[in-house]
Tab-separated table of C-alpha atoms and ligand atoms in Angstrom:
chain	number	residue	atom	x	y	z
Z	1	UNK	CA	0.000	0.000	0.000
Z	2	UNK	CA	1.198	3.486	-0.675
Z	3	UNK	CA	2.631	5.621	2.043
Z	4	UNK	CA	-0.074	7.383	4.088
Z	5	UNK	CA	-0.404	11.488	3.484
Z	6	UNK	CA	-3.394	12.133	6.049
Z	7	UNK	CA	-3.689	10.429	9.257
Z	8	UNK	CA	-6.475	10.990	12.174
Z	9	UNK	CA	-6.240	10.396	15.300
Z	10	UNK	CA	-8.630	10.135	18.025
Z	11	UNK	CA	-10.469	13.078	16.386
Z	12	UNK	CA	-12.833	14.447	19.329
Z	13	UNK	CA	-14.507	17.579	17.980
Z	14	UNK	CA	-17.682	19.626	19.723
Z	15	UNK	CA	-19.962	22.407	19.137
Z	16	UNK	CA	-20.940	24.843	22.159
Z	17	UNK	CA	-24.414	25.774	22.085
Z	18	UNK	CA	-26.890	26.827	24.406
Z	19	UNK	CA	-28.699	23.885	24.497
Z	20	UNK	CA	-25.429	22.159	25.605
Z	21	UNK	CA	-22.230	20.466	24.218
Z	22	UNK	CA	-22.429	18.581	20.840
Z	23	UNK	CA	-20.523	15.989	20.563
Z	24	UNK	CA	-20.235	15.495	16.550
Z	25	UNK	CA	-17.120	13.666	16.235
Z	26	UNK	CA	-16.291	11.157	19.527
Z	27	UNK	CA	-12.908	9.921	18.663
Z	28	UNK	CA	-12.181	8.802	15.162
Z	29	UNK	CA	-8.406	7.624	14.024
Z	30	UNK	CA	-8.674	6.863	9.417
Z	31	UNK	CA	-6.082	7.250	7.191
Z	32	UNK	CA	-5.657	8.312	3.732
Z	33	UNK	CA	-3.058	7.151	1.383
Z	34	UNK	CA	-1.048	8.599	-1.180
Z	35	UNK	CA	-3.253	8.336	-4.331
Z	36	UNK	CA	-6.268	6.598	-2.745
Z	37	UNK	CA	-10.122	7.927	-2.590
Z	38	UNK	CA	-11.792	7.452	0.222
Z	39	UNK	CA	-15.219	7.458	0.893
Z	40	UNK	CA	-16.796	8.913	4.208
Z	41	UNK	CA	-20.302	7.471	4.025
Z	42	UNK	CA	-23.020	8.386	7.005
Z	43	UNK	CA	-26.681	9.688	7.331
Z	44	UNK	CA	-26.992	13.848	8.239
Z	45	UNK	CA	-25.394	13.659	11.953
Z	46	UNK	CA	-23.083	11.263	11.461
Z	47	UNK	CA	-20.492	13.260	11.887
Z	48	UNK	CA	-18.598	12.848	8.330
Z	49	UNK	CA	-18.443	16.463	7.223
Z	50	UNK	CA	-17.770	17.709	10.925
Z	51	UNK	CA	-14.797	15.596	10.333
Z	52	UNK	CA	-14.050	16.839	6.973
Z	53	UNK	CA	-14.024	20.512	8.306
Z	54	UNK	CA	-11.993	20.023	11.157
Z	55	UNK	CA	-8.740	18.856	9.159
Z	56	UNK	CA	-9.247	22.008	7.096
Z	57	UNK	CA	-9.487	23.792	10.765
Z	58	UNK	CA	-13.246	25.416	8.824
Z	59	UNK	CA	-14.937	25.256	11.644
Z	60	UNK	CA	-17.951	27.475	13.144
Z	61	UNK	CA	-16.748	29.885	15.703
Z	62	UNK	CA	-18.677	27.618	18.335
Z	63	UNK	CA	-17.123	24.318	17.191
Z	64	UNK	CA	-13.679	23.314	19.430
Z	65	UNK	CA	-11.677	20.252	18.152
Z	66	UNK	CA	-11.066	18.753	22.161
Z	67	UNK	CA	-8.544	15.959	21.235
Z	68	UNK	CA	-6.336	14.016	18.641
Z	69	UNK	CA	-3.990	14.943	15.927
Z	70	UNK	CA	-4.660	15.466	12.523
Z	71	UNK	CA	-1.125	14.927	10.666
Z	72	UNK	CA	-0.949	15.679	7.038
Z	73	UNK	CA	2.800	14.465	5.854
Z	74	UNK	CA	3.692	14.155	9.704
Z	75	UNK	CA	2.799	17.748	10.213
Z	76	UNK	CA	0.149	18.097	13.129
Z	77	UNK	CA	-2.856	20.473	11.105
Z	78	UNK	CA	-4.272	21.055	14.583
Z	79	UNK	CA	-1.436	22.932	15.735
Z	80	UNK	CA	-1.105	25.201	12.925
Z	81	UNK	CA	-2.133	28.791	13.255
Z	82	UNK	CA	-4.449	30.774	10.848
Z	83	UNK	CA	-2.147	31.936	8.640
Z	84	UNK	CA	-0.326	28.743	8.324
Z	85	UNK	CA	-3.522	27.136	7.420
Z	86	UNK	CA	-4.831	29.486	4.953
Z	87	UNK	CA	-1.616	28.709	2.916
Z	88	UNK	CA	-1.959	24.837	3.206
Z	89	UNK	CA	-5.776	25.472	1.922
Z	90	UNK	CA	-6.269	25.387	-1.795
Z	91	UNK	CA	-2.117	24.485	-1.843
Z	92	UNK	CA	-1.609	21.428	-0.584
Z	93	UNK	CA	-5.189	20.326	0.137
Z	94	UNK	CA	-8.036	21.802	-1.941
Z	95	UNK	CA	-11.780	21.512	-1.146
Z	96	UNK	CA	-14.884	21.281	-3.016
Z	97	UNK	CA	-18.545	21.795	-1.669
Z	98	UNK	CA	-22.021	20.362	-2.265
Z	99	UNK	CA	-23.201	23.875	-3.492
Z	100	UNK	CA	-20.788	26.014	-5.943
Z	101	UNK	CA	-22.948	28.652	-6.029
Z	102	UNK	CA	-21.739	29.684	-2.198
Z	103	UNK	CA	-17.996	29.013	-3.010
Z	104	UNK	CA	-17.839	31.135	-6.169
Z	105	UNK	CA	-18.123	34.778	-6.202
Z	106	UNK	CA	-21.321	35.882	-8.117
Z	107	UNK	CA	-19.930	39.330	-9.266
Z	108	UNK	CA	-16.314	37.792	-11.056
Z	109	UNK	CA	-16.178	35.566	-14.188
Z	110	UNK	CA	-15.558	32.461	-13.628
Z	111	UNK	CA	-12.202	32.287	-15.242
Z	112	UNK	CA	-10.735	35.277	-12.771
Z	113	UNK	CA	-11.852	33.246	-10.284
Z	114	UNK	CA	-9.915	30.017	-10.517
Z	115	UNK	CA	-6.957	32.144	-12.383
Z	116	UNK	CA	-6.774	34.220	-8.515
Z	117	UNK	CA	-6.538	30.905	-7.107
Z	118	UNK	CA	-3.478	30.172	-8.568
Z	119	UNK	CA	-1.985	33.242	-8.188
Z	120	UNK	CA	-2.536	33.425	-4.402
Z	121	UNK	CA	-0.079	30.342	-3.940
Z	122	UNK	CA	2.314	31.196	-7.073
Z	123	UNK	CA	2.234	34.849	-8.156
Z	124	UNK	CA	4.857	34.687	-10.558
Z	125	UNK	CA	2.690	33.034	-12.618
Z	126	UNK	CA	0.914	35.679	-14.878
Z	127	UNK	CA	-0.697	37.356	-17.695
Z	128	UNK	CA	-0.900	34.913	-20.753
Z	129	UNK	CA	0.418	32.406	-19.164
Z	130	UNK	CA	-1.951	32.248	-16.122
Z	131	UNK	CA	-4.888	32.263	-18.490
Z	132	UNK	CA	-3.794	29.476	-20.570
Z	133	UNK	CA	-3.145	27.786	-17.504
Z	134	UNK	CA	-6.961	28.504	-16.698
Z	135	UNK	CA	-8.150	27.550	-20.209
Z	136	UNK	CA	-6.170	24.627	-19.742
Z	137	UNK	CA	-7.949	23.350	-16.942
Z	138	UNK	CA	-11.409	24.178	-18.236
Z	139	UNK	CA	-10.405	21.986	-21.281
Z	140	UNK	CA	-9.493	19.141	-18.492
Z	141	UNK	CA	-13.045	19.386	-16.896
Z	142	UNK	CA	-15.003	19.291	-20.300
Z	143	UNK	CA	-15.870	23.432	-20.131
Z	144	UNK	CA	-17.341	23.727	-23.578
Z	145	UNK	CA	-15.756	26.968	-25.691
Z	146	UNK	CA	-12.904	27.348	-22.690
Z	147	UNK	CA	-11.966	31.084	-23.873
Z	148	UNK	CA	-15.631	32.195	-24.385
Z	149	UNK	CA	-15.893	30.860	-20.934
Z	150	UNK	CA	-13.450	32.707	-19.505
Z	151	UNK	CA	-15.944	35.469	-19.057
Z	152	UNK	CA	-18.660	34.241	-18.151
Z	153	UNK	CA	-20.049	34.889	-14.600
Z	154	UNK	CA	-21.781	31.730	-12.232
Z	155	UNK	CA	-25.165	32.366	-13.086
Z	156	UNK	CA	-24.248	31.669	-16.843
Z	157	UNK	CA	-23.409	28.451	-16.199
Z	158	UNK	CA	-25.702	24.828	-15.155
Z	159	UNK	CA	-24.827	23.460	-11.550
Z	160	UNK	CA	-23.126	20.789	-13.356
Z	161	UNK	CA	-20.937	23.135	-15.084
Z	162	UNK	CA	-20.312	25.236	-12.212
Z	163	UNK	CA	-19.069	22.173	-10.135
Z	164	UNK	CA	-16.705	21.564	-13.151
Z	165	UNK	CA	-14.882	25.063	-12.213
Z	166	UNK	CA	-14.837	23.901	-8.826
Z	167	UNK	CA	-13.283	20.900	-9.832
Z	168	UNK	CA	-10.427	22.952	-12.039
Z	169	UNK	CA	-10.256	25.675	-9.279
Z	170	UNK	CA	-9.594	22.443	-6.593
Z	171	UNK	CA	-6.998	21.051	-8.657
Z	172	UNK	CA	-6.006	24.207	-10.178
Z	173	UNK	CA	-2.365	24.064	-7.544
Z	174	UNK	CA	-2.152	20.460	-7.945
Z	175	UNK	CA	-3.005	19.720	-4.296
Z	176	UNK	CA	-2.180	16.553	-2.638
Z	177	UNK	CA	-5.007	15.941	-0.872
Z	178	UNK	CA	-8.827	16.674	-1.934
Z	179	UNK	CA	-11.704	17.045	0.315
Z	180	UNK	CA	-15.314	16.889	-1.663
Z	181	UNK	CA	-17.842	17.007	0.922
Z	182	UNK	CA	-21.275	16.193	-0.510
Z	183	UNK	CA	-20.295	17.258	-4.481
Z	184	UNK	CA	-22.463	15.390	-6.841
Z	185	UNK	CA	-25.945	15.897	-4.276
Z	186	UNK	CA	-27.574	18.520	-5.555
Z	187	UNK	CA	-26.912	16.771	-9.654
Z	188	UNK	CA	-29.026	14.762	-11.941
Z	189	UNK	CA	-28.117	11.556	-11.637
Z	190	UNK	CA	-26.394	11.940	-15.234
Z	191	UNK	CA	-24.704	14.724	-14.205
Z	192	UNK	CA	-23.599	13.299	-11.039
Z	193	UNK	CA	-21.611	10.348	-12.974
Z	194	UNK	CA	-20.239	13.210	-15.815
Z	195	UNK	CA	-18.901	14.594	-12.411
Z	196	UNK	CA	-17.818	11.640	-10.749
Z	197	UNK	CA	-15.705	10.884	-13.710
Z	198	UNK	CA	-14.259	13.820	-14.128
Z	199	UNK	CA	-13.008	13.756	-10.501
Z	200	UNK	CA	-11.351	10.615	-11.193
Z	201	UNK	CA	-9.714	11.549	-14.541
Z	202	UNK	CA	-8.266	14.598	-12.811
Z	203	UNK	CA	-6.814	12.440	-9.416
Z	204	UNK	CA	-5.458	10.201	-11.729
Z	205	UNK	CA	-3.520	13.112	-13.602
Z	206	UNK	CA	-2.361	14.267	-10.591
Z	207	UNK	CA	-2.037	11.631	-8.503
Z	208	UNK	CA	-4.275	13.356	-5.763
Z	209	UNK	CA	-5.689	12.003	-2.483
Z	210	UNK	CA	-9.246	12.396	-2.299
Z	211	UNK	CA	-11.355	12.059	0.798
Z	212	UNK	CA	-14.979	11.766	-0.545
Z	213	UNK	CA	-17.854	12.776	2.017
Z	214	UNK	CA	-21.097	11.493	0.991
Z	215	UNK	CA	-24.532	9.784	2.506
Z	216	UNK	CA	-25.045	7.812	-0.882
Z	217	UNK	CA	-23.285	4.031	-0.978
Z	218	UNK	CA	-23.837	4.066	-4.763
Z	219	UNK	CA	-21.846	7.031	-5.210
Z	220	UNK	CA	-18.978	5.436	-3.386
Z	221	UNK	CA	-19.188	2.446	-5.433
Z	222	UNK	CA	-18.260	4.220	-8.300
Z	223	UNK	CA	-15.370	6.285	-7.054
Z	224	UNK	CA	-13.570	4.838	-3.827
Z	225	UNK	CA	-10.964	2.400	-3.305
Z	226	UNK	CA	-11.755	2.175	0.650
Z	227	UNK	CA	-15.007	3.526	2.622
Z	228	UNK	CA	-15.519	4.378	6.359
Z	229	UNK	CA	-18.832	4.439	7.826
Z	230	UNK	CA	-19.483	6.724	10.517
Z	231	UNK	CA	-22.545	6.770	12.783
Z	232	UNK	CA	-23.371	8.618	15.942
Z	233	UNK	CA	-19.723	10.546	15.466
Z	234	UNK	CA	-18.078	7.098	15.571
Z	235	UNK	CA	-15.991	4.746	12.936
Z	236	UNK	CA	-18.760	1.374	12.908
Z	237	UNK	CA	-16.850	0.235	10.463
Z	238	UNK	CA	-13.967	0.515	7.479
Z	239	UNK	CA	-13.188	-1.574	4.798
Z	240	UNK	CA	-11.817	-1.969	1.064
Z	241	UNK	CA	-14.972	-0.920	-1.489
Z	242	UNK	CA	-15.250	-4.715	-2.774
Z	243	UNK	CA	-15.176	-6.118	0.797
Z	244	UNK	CA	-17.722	-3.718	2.228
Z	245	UNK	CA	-20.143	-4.833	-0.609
Z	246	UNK	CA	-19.404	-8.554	-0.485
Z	247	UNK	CA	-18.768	-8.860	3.201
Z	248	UNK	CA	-20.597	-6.594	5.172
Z	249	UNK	CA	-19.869	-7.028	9.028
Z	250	UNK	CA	-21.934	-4.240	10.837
Z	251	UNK	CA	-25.675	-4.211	10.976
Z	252	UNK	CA	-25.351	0.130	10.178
Z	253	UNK	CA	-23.564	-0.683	7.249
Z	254	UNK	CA	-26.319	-3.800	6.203
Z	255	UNK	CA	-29.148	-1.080	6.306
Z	256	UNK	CA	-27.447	1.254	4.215
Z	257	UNK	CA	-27.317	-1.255	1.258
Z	258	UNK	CA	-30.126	-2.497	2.154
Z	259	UNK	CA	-31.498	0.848	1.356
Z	260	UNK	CA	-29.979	1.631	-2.157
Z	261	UNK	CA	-31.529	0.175	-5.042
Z	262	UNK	CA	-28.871	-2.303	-7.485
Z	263	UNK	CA	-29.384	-3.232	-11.459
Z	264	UNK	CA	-29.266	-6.930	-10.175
Z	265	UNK	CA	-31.993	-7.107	-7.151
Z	266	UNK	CA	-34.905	-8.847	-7.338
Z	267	UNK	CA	-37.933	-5.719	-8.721
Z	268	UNK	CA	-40.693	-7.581	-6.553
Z	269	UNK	CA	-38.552	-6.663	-3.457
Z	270	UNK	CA	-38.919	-3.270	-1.909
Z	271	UNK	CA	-35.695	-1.063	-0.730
Z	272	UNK	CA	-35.567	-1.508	3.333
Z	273	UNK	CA	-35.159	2.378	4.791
Z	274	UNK	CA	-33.514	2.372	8.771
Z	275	UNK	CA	-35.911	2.739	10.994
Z	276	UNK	CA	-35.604	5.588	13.608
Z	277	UNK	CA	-33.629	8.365	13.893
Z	278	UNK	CA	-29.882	9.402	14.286
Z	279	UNK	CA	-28.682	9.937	18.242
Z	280	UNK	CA	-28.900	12.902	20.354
Z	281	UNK	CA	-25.372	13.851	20.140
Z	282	UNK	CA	-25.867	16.501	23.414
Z	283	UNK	CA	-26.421	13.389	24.961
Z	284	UNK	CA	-24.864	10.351	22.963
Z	285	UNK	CA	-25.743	6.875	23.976
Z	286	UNK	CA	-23.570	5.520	26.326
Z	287	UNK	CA	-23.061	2.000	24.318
Z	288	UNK	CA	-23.573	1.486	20.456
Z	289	UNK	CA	-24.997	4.745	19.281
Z	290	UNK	CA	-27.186	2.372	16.714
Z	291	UNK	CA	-28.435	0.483	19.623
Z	292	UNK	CA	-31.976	2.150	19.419
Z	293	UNK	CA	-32.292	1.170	15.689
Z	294	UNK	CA	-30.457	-2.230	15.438
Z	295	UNK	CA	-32.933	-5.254	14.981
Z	296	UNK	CA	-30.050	-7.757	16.731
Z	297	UNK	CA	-29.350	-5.326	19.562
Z	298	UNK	CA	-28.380	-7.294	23.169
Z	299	UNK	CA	-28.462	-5.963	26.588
Z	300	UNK	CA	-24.482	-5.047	26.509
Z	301	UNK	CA	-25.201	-2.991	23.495
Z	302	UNK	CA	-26.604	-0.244	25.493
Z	303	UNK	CA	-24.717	-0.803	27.742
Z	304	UNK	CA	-21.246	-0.412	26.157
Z	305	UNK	CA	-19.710	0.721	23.139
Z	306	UNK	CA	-17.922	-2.516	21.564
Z	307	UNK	CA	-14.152	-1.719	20.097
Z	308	UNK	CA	-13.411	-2.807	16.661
Z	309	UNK	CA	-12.881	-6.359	15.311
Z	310	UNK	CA	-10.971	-7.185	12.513
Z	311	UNK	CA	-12.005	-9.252	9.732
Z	312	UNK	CA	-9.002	-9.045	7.768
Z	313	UNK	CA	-5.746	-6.930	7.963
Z	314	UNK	CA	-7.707	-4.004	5.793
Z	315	UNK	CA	-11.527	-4.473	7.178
Z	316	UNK	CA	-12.655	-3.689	10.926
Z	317	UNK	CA	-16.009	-3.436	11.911
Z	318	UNK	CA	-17.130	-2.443	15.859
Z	319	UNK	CA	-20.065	-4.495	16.724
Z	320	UNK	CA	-20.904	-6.926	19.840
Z	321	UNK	CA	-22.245	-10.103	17.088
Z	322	UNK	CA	-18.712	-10.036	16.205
Z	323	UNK	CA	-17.321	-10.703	19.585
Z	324	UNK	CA	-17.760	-14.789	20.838
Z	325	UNK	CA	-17.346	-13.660	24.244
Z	326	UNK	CA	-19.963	-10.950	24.626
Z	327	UNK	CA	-23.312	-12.132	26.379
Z	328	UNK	CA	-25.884	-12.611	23.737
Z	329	UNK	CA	-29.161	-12.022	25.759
Z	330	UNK	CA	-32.407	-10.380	25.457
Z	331	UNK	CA	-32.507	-7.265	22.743
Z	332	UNK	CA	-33.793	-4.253	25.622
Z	333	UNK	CA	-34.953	-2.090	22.433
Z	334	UNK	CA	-37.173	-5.226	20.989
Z	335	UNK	CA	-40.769	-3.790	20.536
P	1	SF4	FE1	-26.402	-3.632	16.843
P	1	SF4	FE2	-25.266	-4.193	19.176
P	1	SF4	FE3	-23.884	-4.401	16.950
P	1	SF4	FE4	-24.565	-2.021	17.876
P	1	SF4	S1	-23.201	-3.484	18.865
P	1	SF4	S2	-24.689	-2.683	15.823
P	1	SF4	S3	-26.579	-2.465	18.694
P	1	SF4	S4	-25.663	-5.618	17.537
């Protein structure tokens, strides 16, 4: 496996609020490896894009990461002041958003745009040369008439198209690391693939990292080479794409597929949604935060969170079924 460029550990990260403290992310340790994409798969809550923002350090004003280390090539991201993380941004690890209509600047053409993003990390890159850089990267992402483009403002443009000049803004400084939290939601399904492809034609040119936040298994599927699933602001389980698929191991991770249609299921059986709803993460359940919803729940799971078992040396999954020693009485949440 390649050498690893982004490594968490023991994330703990919390928002302040009046209501009390949320506890989004409870201690998460992933790693991403040179090259790789990883998917970050989780319903609303789960704490995926919490996680996302806090190794960018984008964080609301009431959010305070309490614990861990986030080390990007060995160098500790939460230690790093303001300044020394506004140059890492867009540099060394770019980002790209569900909507591109609140990252882009509605009053500058589109072309200004990404060409200002390279000239914030390399300004002796100009004139012709930094706008046939630009072009050169709308002809990467498929941007129809590149020069006529140029000019054009956001509002000119389909959200598909505008997600294309995030995508050539993102990888406009060749960063080694990519963050797309939630990029292909708000597409056409059609779209969404155009996208998806694109995003992989451009990591493979550059050889970028990508960690891919998203609540859709289908999506990951098609892009990822390893997935996490986070619940309740916990890991429930990680694994290579095929082995997640084949092998599932944690009953979270069975009702997501369970819930996403596939070309080769049965068309007289209906998709199975999860019952319930996520945690209360001002007060997170003191055992498995899927306890409430989990149809083979046992006394200890409410009880006590259960620490990962491994599967095989690339595929953990943190359930109590997966433990011969735990106790396997009565379910307390059976109706
Ligand atoms: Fe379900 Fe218990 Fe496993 Fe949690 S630990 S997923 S509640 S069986």
């Amino acid at each position: 496996m390649e050498p690893v460029i982004l490594q968490i550990e023991n994330l703990k990260t919390s928002f302040f609020t009046s209501n009390g403290e949320v506890q989004a992310v409870r201690g998460i340790s992933l790693e991403v490896h040179k090259g790789e994409i990883l998917g970050i798969v989780g319903e609303s809550g789960s704490g995926k894009s919490v996680t996302s923002m806090s190794v960018l350090r984008l964080l609301a004003d009431t959010a305070k990461i309490k614990e861990g280390r986030i080390l990007f090539e060995d160098k500790d991201l939460t230690k790093f002041n303001k300044k020394k993380m506004q140059k890492i941004r867009g540099e060394e690890i770019a980002m790209i958003f569900q909507d591109p209509m609140s990252s882009l600047n509605p009053l500058i053409p589109v072309g200004k745009q990404v060409a200002e993003m390279i000239q914030t990390h390399h300004p002796e890159v100009k004139g012709d040369q930094l706008k046939q850089k630009v072009l050169d990267l709308f002809k990467m992402v498929r941007i129809p008439e590149p020069e006529k483009r140029y000019k054009s403002y956001p509002h000119e443009f389909s959200g598909g198209m505008r997600q294309r000049v995030m995508i050539a803004m993102a990888f406009a400084n060749h960063p080694k690391l990519l963050i797309a939290d939630e990029p292909t939601t708000a597409l056409d399904v059609t779209i969404q693939d155009q996208i998806l492809k694109q995003m992989r034609n451009m990591q493979q040119e550059f050889g970028t990292s990508i960690m891919f936040i998203t609540h859709d298994l289908g999506v990951v599927a098609e892009l990822c080479d390893r997935v996490v699933v986070m619940y309740g602001g916990l890991i429930m389980e990680q694994a290579p794409i095929n082995e997640i698929f084949d092998n599932p191991k944690h009953p979270y991770t069975l009702g997501l597929l369970a819930s996403i249609p596939r070309l080769n299921q049965d068309k007289s059986k209906r998709l199975v949604p999860i019952a319930g709803s996520p945690p209360d993460m001002i007060n997170p359940p003191k055992g498995c935060p899927f306890a409430p919803r989990c149809p083979y729940a046992r006394n200890i799971c409410a009880a006590e969170c259960p620490e990962f078992t491994k599967i095989s040396p690339e595929h953990s999954s943190r359930c109590w079924l997966l433990d011969p020693q735990a106790p396997h009485d009565h379910n307390p949440f059976a109706k």
